[in-house]
Amino acid sequence: MAKCRNSASTSVSSKSSMTSTKRVKLAEKVKAGGVKQSKPTSGKKKKTAKTDAKKPKKPPTAFFYFLEDFRKEFQEQNPDVRSMRDIGKACGEKWKIMTYEEKVHYYDIATEKRREFDRAMTYFNKKKEGGEFQEYEEDSDFDE
């Protein structure tokens, strides 16, 4: 098989856009059964941000408040439709054709929830800076 690889790489014509290294990689993929091999990593692992359990969650947008109401109405009118995909599509289409005056109610709810979230975040940040939230991950009994 080495002869095939070498002959394939040496018989590259000027018209061919495939380089010899690409051909070798292609041959290795075929030899491996067509399974796509993952690229080797450089040894560095991505650090994921630890989420704080006491941190307030971000509030949903106005569209999600509309989605709650729309889903209830849509399921009452169409009890045979159970697919979330179909419900989501219908909701998105309805949201697009709604006027601003119809959406104001949902924007008001979202704005109020955002204010509450901002207040909770300022309170959370003050508590965190004051050292009231302590992490006990190192002393956990569940690591054993």
N, CA and C atoms as an extended XYZ file, in Angstrom:
432
Properties=species:S:1:pos:R:3:atomname:S:1:resname:S:1:resid:I:1 pbc="F F F"
N         0.814       -1.192        0.000 N   MET     1
C         0.000        0.000        0.000 CA  MET     1
C         0.857        1.255        0.000 C   MET     1
N         2.059        1.150        0.520 N   ALA     2
C         2.941        2.297        0.530 CA  ALA     2
C         3.253        2.732       -0.896 C   ALA     2
N         3.323        1.773       -1.809 N   LYS     3
C         3.587        2.124       -3.195 CA  LYS     3
C         2.434        2.945       -3.764 C   LYS     3
N         1.203        2.577       -3.395 N   CYS     4
C         0.043        3.318       -3.884 CA  CYS     4
C         0.069        4.749       -3.383 C   CYS     4
N         0.433        4.912       -2.140 N   ARG     5
C         0.470        6.244       -1.570 CA  ARG     5
C         1.558        7.080       -2.236 C   ARG     5
N         2.738        6.475       -2.406 N   ASN     6
C         3.841        7.202       -3.021 CA  ASN     6
C         3.544        7.507       -4.476 C   ASN     6
N         2.992        6.521       -5.190 N   SER     7
C         2.704        6.775       -6.600 CA  SER     7
C         1.606        7.810       -6.746 C   SER     7
N         0.660        7.828       -5.818 N   ALA     8
C        -0.415        8.829       -5.881 CA  ALA     8
C         0.142       10.209       -5.628 C   ALA     8
N         1.106       10.304       -4.725 N   SER     9
C         1.632       11.622       -4.408 CA  SER     9
C         2.608       12.098       -5.480 C   SER     9
N         3.265       11.191       -6.181 N   THR    10
C         4.196       11.620       -7.214 CA  THR    10
C         3.510       11.876       -8.538 C   THR    10
N         2.325       11.322       -8.731 N   SER    11
C         1.631       11.510      -10.004 CA  SER    11
C         0.670       12.687       -9.971 C   SER    11
N         0.932       13.651       -9.115 N   VAL    12
C         0.081       14.828       -9.032 CA  VAL    12
C         0.356       15.697      -10.242 C   VAL    12
N        -0.683       15.936      -11.006 N   SER    13
C        -0.516       16.787      -12.186 CA  SER    13
C        -0.712       18.238      -11.801 C   SER    13
N        -0.321       19.112      -12.691 N   SER    14
C        -0.451       20.541      -12.406 CA  SER    14
C        -1.911       20.971      -12.407 C   SER    14
N        -2.780       20.203      -13.063 N   LYS    15
C        -4.191       20.536      -13.110 CA  LYS    15
C        -4.928       20.140      -11.834 C   LYS    15
N        -4.401       19.183      -11.099 N   SER    16
C        -5.074       18.686       -9.902 CA  SER    16
C        -4.965       19.693       -8.772 C   SER    16
N        -6.060       19.900       -8.080 N   SER    17
C        -6.049       20.845       -6.964 CA  SER    17
C        -5.717       20.155       -5.649 C   SER    17
N        -5.685       18.818       -5.649 N   MET    18
C        -5.420       18.078       -4.426 CA  MET    18
C        -3.913       17.903       -4.246 C   MET    18
N        -3.397       18.297       -3.093 N   THR    19
C        -1.972       18.142       -2.820 CA  THR    19
C        -1.694       16.740       -2.322 C   THR    19
N        -0.422       16.404       -2.242 N   SER    20
C        -0.051       15.048       -1.824 CA  SER    20
C        -0.428       14.788       -0.370 C   SER    20
N        -0.323       15.800        0.479 N   THR    21
C        -0.687       15.579        1.882 CA  THR    21
C        -2.184       15.361        2.027 C   THR    21
N        -2.963       16.037        1.191 N   LYS    22
C        -4.404       15.820        1.228 CA  LYS    22
C        -4.739       14.411        0.782 C   LYS    22
N        -4.005       13.919       -0.232 N   ARG    23
C        -4.254       12.558       -0.719 CA  ARG    23
C        -3.893       11.532        0.346 C   ARG    23
N        -2.810       11.773        1.057 N   VAL    24
C        -2.403       10.844        2.108 CA  VAL    24
C        -3.454       10.826        3.208 C   VAL    24
N        -3.938       12.004        3.585 N   LYS    25
C        -4.974       12.073        4.617 CA  LYS    25
C        -6.249       11.401        4.157 C   LYS    25
N        -6.607       11.592        2.883 N   LEU    26
C        -7.787       10.954        2.330 CA  LEU    26
C        -7.629        9.444        2.340 C   LEU    26
N        -6.441        8.969        1.981 N   ALA    27
C        -6.179        7.532        1.987 CA  ALA    27
C        -6.266        6.975        3.402 C   ALA    27
N        -5.792        7.730        4.375 N   GLU    28
C        -5.869        7.274        5.767 CA  GLU    28
C        -7.314        7.213        6.245 C   GLU    28
N        -8.146        8.159        5.810 N   LYS    29
C        -9.556        8.124        6.182 CA  LYS    29
C       -10.238        6.899        5.595 C   LYS    29
N        -9.941        6.622        4.332 N   VAL    30
C       -10.536        5.462        3.683 CA  VAL    30
C       -10.062        4.188        4.359 C   VAL    30
N        -8.782        4.136        4.684 N   LYS    31
C        -8.211        2.968        5.351 CA  LYS    31
C        -8.850        2.760        6.722 C   LYS    31
N        -9.192        3.850        7.408 N   ALA    32
C        -9.791        3.766        8.739 CA  ALA    32
C       -11.276        3.431        8.671 C   ALA    32
N       -11.771        3.170        7.498 N   GLY    33
C       -13.170        2.794        7.364 CA  GLY    33
C       -14.078        3.987        7.154 C   GLY    33
N       -13.526        5.113        6.728 N   GLY    34
C       -14.339        6.279        6.466 CA  GLY    34
C       -14.756        7.022        7.715 C   GLY    34
N       -14.276        6.593        8.847 N   VAL    35
C       -14.631        7.252       10.096 CA  VAL    35
C       -13.795        8.511       10.217 C   VAL    35
N       -14.453        9.592       10.484 N   LYS    36
C       -13.756       10.862       10.620 CA  LYS    36
C       -12.961       10.865       11.920 C   LYS    36
N       -11.680       11.087       11.815 N   GLN    37
C       -10.809       11.113       12.980 CA  GLN    37
C       -10.806       12.509       13.582 C   GLN    37
N       -10.772       12.582       14.884 N   SER    38
C       -10.736       13.886       15.532 CA  SER    38
C        -9.316       14.412       15.507 C   SER    38
N        -9.204       15.726       15.477 N   LYS    39
C        -7.898       16.356       15.452 CA  LYS    39
C        -7.273       16.258       16.827 C   LYS    39
N        -5.975       16.020       16.881 N   PRO    40
C        -5.324       15.959       18.190 CA  PRO    40
C        -5.298       17.348       18.824 C   PRO    40
N        -5.505       17.382       20.120 N   THR    41
C        -5.501       18.655       20.824 CA  THR    41
C        -4.087       19.010       21.219 C   THR    41
N        -3.868       20.252       21.530 N   SER    42
C        -2.542       20.722       21.877 CA  SER    42
C        -2.209       20.455       23.346 C   SER    42
N        -3.082       19.766       24.049 N   GLY    43
C        -2.831       19.466       25.451 CA  GLY    43
C        -3.461       20.477       26.391 C   GLY    43
N        -3.879       21.605       25.868 N   LYS    44
C        -4.524       22.618       26.701 CA  LYS    44
C        -6.008       22.311       26.785 C   LYS    44
N        -6.532       22.311       27.966 N   LYS    45
C        -7.956       22.083       28.155 CA  LYS    45
C        -8.637       23.420       28.387 C   LYS    45
N        -9.808       23.552       27.815 N   LYS    46
C       -10.569       24.775       28.015 CA  LYS    46
C       -11.116       24.788       29.432 C   LYS    46
N       -10.998       25.918       30.059 N   LYS    47
C       -11.535       26.054       31.404 CA  LYS    47
C       -12.969       26.537       31.299 C   LYS    47
N       -13.864       25.803       31.909 N   THR    48
C       -15.262       26.220       31.914 CA  THR    48
C       -15.513       27.070       33.143 C   THR    48
N       -16.313       28.068       32.961 N   ALA    49
C       -16.634       28.958       34.073 CA  ALA    49
C       -17.564       28.230       35.038 C   ALA    49
N       -17.231       28.295       36.304 N   LYS    50
C       -18.074       27.669       37.313 CA  LYS    50
C       -19.267       28.581       37.577 C   LYS    50
N       -20.432       27.997       37.561 N   THR    51
C       -21.627       28.780       37.843 CA  THR    51
C       -21.894       28.754       39.341 C   THR    51
N       -22.272       29.886       39.847 N   ASP    52
C       -22.577       30.017       41.263 CA  ASP    52
C       -24.050       29.703       41.461 C   ASP    52
N       -24.343       28.787       42.353 N   ALA    53
C       -25.725       28.361       42.577 CA  ALA    53
C       -26.588       29.490       43.148 C   ALA    53
N       -25.982       30.428       43.848 N   LYS    54
C       -26.742       31.508       44.464 CA  LYS    54
C       -26.910       32.713       43.542 C   LYS    54
N       -26.269       32.688       42.390 N   LYS    55
C       -26.356       33.798       41.457 CA  LYS    55
C       -27.735       33.806       40.794 C   LYS    55
N       -28.370       34.974       40.701 N   PRO    56
C       -29.700       35.047       40.075 CA  PRO    56
C       -29.638       34.703       38.586 C   PRO    56
N       -30.699       34.061       38.100 N   LYS    57
C       -30.774       33.715       36.677 CA  LYS    57
C       -31.252       34.915       35.876 C   LYS    57
N       -30.764       35.000       34.631 N   LYS    58
C       -31.220       36.072       33.755 CA  LYS    58
C       -32.679       35.845       33.392 C   LYS    58
N       -33.441       36.928       33.300 N   PRO    59
C       -34.870       36.781       32.962 CA  PRO    59
C       -35.053       36.511       31.473 C   PRO    59
N       -36.169       35.884       31.110 N   PRO    60
C       -36.455       35.656       29.693 CA  PRO    60
C       -36.776       36.964       28.963 C   PRO    60
N       -36.704       36.913       27.654 N   THR    61
C       -37.036       38.081       26.841 CA  THR    61
C       -38.547       38.167       26.662 C   THR    61
N       -38.997       39.251       26.036 N   ALA    62
C       -40.427       39.466       25.813 CA  ALA    62
C       -41.019       38.348       24.966 C   ALA    62
N       -40.247       37.847       24.019 N   PHE    63
C       -40.738       36.778       23.153 CA  PHE    63
C       -41.106       35.540       23.959 C   PHE    63
N       -40.334       35.213       24.974 N   PHE    64
C       -40.614       34.017       25.763 CA  PHE    64
C       -41.877       34.176       26.618 C   PHE    64
N       -42.152       35.388       27.065 N   TYR    65
C       -43.412       35.616       27.776 CA  TYR    65
C       -44.586       35.476       26.813 C   TYR    65
N       -44.403       35.954       25.579 N   PHE    66
C       -45.428       35.778       24.558 CA  PHE    66
C       -45.594       34.294       24.241 C   PHE    66
N       -44.491       33.579       24.180 N   LEU    67
C       -44.524       32.150       23.864 CA  LEU    67
C       -45.353       31.368       24.878 C   LEU    67
N       -45.239       31.713       26.152 N   GLU    68
C       -46.040       31.054       27.190 CA  GLU    68
C       -47.532       31.201       26.909 C   GLU    68
N       -47.955       32.445       26.664 N   ASP    69
C       -49.372       32.702       26.401 CA  ASP    69
C       -49.821       32.050       25.094 C   ASP    69
N       -49.011       32.194       24.068 N   PHE    70
C       -49.378       31.666       22.754 CA  PHE    70
C       -49.495       30.149       22.781 C   PHE    70
N       -48.579       29.499       23.493 N   ARG    71
C       -48.590       28.032       23.548 CA  ARG    71
C       -49.897       27.520       24.160 C   ARG    71
N       -50.345       28.184       25.223 N   LYS    72
C       -51.611       27.783       25.857 CA  LYS    72
C       -52.786       27.926       24.901 C   LYS    72
N       -52.873       29.088       24.249 N   GLU    73
C       -53.966       29.331       23.304 CA  GLU    73
C       -53.901       28.383       22.112 C   GLU    73
N       -52.699       28.180       21.593 N   PHE    74
C       -52.529       27.341       20.407 CA  PHE    74
C       -52.918       25.895       20.702 C   PHE    74
N       -52.552       25.397       21.876 N   GLN    75
C       -52.890       24.015       22.218 CA  GLN    75
C       -54.384       23.848       22.474 C   GLN    75
N       -55.055       24.883       22.972 N   GLU    76
C       -56.503       24.819       23.142 CA  GLU    76
C       -57.212       24.788       21.787 C   GLU    76
N       -56.704       25.576       20.830 N   GLN    77
C       -57.318       25.637       19.507 CA  GLN    77
C       -56.936       24.442       18.632 C   GLN    77
N       -55.759       23.884       18.841 N   ASN    78
C       -55.256       22.771       18.034 CA  ASN    78
C       -54.781       21.635       18.943 C   ASN    78
N       -55.686       20.892       19.552 N   PRO    79
C       -55.267       19.845       20.495 CA  PRO    79
C       -54.541       18.677       19.815 C   PRO    79
N       -54.704       18.528       18.510 N   ASP    80
C       -54.050       17.428       17.806 CA  ASP    80
C       -52.572       17.704       17.523 C   ASP    80
N       -52.147       18.957       17.554 N   VAL    81
C       -50.752       19.301       17.289 CA  VAL    81
C       -49.971       19.206       18.589 C   VAL    81
N       -49.021       18.269       18.642 N   ARG    82
C       -48.211       18.072       19.846 CA  ARG    82
C       -46.746       18.423       19.624 C   ARG    82
N       -46.349       18.631       18.398 N   SER    83
C       -44.953       18.884       18.066 CA  SER    83
C       -44.543       20.290       18.504 C   SER    83
N       -43.493       20.373       19.302 N   MET    84
C       -42.986       21.670       19.742 CA  MET    84
C       -42.458       22.459       18.549 C   MET    84
N       -42.004       21.755       17.540 N   ARG    85
C       -41.503       22.405       16.335 CA  ARG    85
C       -42.622       23.185       15.654 C   ARG    85
N       -43.761       22.558       15.508 N   ASP    86
C       -44.899       23.219       14.858 CA  ASP    86
C       -45.415       24.389       15.692 C   ASP    86
N       -45.459       24.202       16.985 N   ILE    87
C       -45.923       25.276       17.878 CA  ILE    87
C       -44.945       26.447       17.809 C   ILE    87
N       -43.646       26.146       17.830 N   GLY    88
C       -42.628       27.194       17.754 CA  GLY    88
C       -42.678       27.964       16.448 C   GLY    88
N       -42.887       27.235       15.355 N   LYS    89
C       -42.992       27.901       14.055 CA  LYS    89
C       -44.189       28.838       14.015 C   LYS    89
N       -45.336       28.363       14.482 N   ALA    90
C       -46.539       29.184       14.481 CA  ALA    90
C       -46.355       30.410       15.371 C   ALA    90
N       -45.691       30.216       16.493 N   CYS    91
C       -45.456       31.325       17.417 CA  CYS    91
C       -44.535       32.370       16.786 C   CYS    91
N       -43.479       31.914       16.154 N   GLY    92
C       -42.548       32.837       15.503 CA  GLY    92
C       -43.211       33.635       14.397 C   GLY    92
N       -44.048       32.966       13.613 N   GLU    93
C       -44.761       33.664       12.543 CA  GLU    93
C       -45.717       34.714       13.106 C   GLU    93
N       -46.403       34.355       14.176 N   LYS    94
C       -47.340       35.289       14.809 CA  LYS    94
C       -46.590       36.497       15.379 C   LYS    94
N       -45.446       36.255       16.034 N   TRP    95
C       -44.643       37.324       16.629 CA  TRP    95
C       -44.156       38.298       15.551 C   TRP    95
N       -43.790       37.768       14.395 N   LYS    96
C       -43.298       38.620       13.314 CA  LYS    96
C       -44.368       39.552       12.775 C   LYS    96
N       -45.603       39.083       12.725 N   ILE    97
C       -46.652       39.918       12.138 CA  ILE    97
C       -47.353       40.812       13.166 C   ILE    97
N       -47.041       40.630       14.434 N   MET    98
C       -47.656       41.466       15.473 CA  MET    98
C       -47.135       42.892       15.384 C   MET    98
N       -47.976       43.847       15.713 N   THR    99
C       -47.555       45.246       15.747 CA  THR    99
C       -46.886       45.536       17.091 C   THR    99
N       -46.224       46.675       17.161 N   TYR   100
C       -45.545       47.060       18.394 CA  TYR   100
C       -46.545       47.223       19.537 C   TYR   100
N       -47.725       47.744       19.224 N   GLU   101
C       -48.744       47.948       20.254 CA  GLU   101
C       -49.181       46.624       20.876 C   GLU   101
N       -49.208       45.566       20.066 N   GLU   102
C       -49.571       44.246       20.589 CA  GLU   102
C       -48.445       43.650       21.433 C   GLU   102
N       -47.212       44.009       21.105 N   LYS   103
C       -46.046       43.456       21.812 CA  LYS   103
C       -45.719       44.219       23.097 C   LYS   103
N       -46.235       45.434       23.252 N   VAL   104
C       -45.892       46.292       24.388 CA  VAL   104
C       -46.128       45.588       25.716 C   VAL   104
N       -47.222       44.867       25.838 N   HIS   105
C       -47.541       44.156       27.075 CA  HIS   105
C       -46.390       43.218       27.478 C   HIS   105
N       -45.860       42.485       26.522 N   TYR   106
C       -44.778       41.535       26.803 CA  TYR   106
C       -43.453       42.245       27.065 C   TYR   106
N       -43.238       43.372       26.368 N   TYR   107
C       -42.031       44.156       26.628 CA  TYR   107
C       -42.067       44.746       28.039 C   TYR   107
N       -43.246       45.150       28.494 N   ASP   108
C       -43.383       45.684       29.849 CA  ASP   108
C       -43.053       44.617       30.896 C   ASP   108
N       -43.561       43.416       30.684 N   ILE   109
C       -43.272       42.316       31.619 CA  ILE   109
C       -41.778       42.038       31.643 C   ILE   109
N       -41.163       41.969       30.462 N   ALA   110
C       -39.730       41.671       30.364 CA  ALA   110
C       -38.891       42.769       31.011 C   ALA   110
N       -39.311       44.028       30.849 N   THR   111
C       -38.587       45.150       31.445 CA  THR   111
C       -38.649       45.089       32.963 C   THR   111
N       -39.823       44.777       33.497 N   GLU   112
C       -39.970       44.673       34.949 CA  GLU   112
C       -39.123       43.535       35.505 C   GLU   112
N       -39.143       42.399       34.826 N   LYS   113
C       -38.332       41.257       35.278 CA  LYS   113
C       -36.848       41.583       35.191 C   LYS   113
N       -36.454       42.355       34.186 N   ARG   114
C       -35.060       42.753       34.047 CA  ARG   114
C       -34.649       43.674       35.195 C   ARG   114
N       -35.542       44.587       35.593 N   ARG   115
C       -35.253       45.453       36.740 CA  ARG   115
C       -35.051       44.634       38.011 C   ARG   115
N       -35.923       43.663       38.211 N   GLU   116
C       -35.789       42.790       39.387 CA  GLU   116
C       -34.467       42.026       39.342 C   GLU   116
N       -34.095       41.560       38.177 N   PHE   117
C       -32.828       40.842       38.020 CA  PHE   117
C       -31.648       41.758       38.320 C   PHE   117
N       -31.690       42.992       37.814 N   ASP   118
C       -30.600       43.938       38.070 CA  ASP   118
C       -30.460       44.232       39.559 C   ASP   118
N       -31.597       44.394       40.248 N   ARG   119
C       -31.556       44.615       41.696 CA  ARG   119
C       -30.962       43.407       42.414 C   ARG   119
N       -31.381       42.217       42.010 N   ALA   120
C       -30.870       40.997       42.630 CA  ALA   120
C       -29.375       40.834       42.362 C   ALA   120
N       -28.921       41.230       41.167 N   MET   121
C       -27.497       41.119       40.846 CA  MET   121
C       -26.660       42.095       41.657 C   MET   121
N       -27.157       43.317       41.852 N   THR   122
C       -26.397       44.270       42.666 CA  THR   122
C       -26.320       43.773       44.104 C   THR   122
N       -27.406       43.226       44.606 N   TYR   123
C       -27.406       42.658       45.948 CA  TYR   123
C       -26.434       41.480       46.026 C   TYR   123
N       -26.463       40.619       45.024 N   PHE   124
C       -25.583       39.452       44.979 CA  PHE   124
C       -24.115       39.882       44.940 C   PHE   124
N       -23.804       40.883       44.093 N   ASN   125
C       -22.417       41.337       43.987 CA  ASN   125
C       -21.923       41.974       45.283 C   ASN   125
N       -22.801       42.730       45.972 N   LYS   126
C       -22.411       43.318       47.251 CA  LYS   126
C       -22.127       42.229       48.283 C   LYS   126
N       -22.985       41.215       48.322 N   LYS   127
C       -22.795       40.115       49.266 CA  LYS   127
C       -21.510       39.359       48.950 C   LYS   127
N       -21.256       39.159       47.660 N   LYS   128
C       -20.073       38.401       47.250 CA  LYS   128
C       -18.793       39.159       47.598 C   LYS   128
N       -18.795       40.472       47.361 N   GLU   129
C       -17.637       41.286       47.698 CA  GLU   129
C       -17.422       41.339       49.205 C   GLU   129
N       -18.499       41.300       49.955 N   GLY   130
C       -18.414       41.338       51.412 CA  GLY   130
C       -17.959       40.011       51.995 C   GLY   130
N       -17.886       38.986       51.178 N   GLY   131
C       -17.419       37.689       51.637 CA  GLY   131
C       -18.485       36.851       52.300 C   GLY   131
N       -19.746       37.196       52.119 N   GLU   132
C       -20.810       36.430       52.752 CA  GLU   132
C       -21.063       35.108       52.047 C   GLU   132
N       -20.758       35.047       50.736 N   PHE   133
C       -20.895       33.795       50.003 CA  PHE   133
C       -19.541       33.118       50.005 C   PHE   133
N       -19.450       31.989       50.664 N   GLN   134
C       -18.184       31.271       50.720 CA  GLN   134
C       -18.330       29.957       49.987 C   GLN   134
N       -17.285       29.608       49.254 N   GLU   135
C       -17.274       28.350       48.511 CA  GLU   135
C       -16.603       27.286       49.378 C   GLU   135
N       -17.246       26.145       49.504 N   TYR   136
C       -16.711       25.047       50.279 CA  TYR   136
C       -16.394       23.852       49.391 C   TYR   136
N       -15.989       24.085       48.152 N   GLU   137
C       -15.743       23.004       47.219 CA  GLU   137
C       -14.582       22.112       47.669 C   GLU   137
N       -13.547       22.704       48.248 N   GLU   138
C       -12.384       21.919       48.662 CA  GLU   138
C       -12.712       21.018       49.852 C   GLU   138
N       -13.613       21.460       50.727 N   ASP   139
C       -13.929       20.722       51.944 CA  ASP   139
C       -15.145       19.815       51.772 C   ASP   139
N       -15.590       19.618       50.552 N   SER   140
C       -16.801       18.847       50.324 CA  SER   140
C       -16.612       17.375       50.655 C   SER   140
N       -17.622       16.774       51.274 N   ASP   141
C       -17.577       15.351       51.613 CA  ASP   141
C       -17.921       14.477       50.415 C   ASP   141
N       -18.448       15.078       49.360 N   PHE   142
C       -18.887       14.304       48.200 CA  PHE   142
C       -17.747       13.979       47.241 C   PHE   142
N       -16.579       14.556       47.417 N   ASP   143
C       -15.458       14.305       46.517 CA  ASP   143
C       -14.806       12.953       46.772 C   ASP   143
N       -15.058       12.348       47.894 N   GLU   144
C       -14.372       11.109       48.253 CA  GLU   144
C       -14.825        9.945       47.476 C   GLU   144
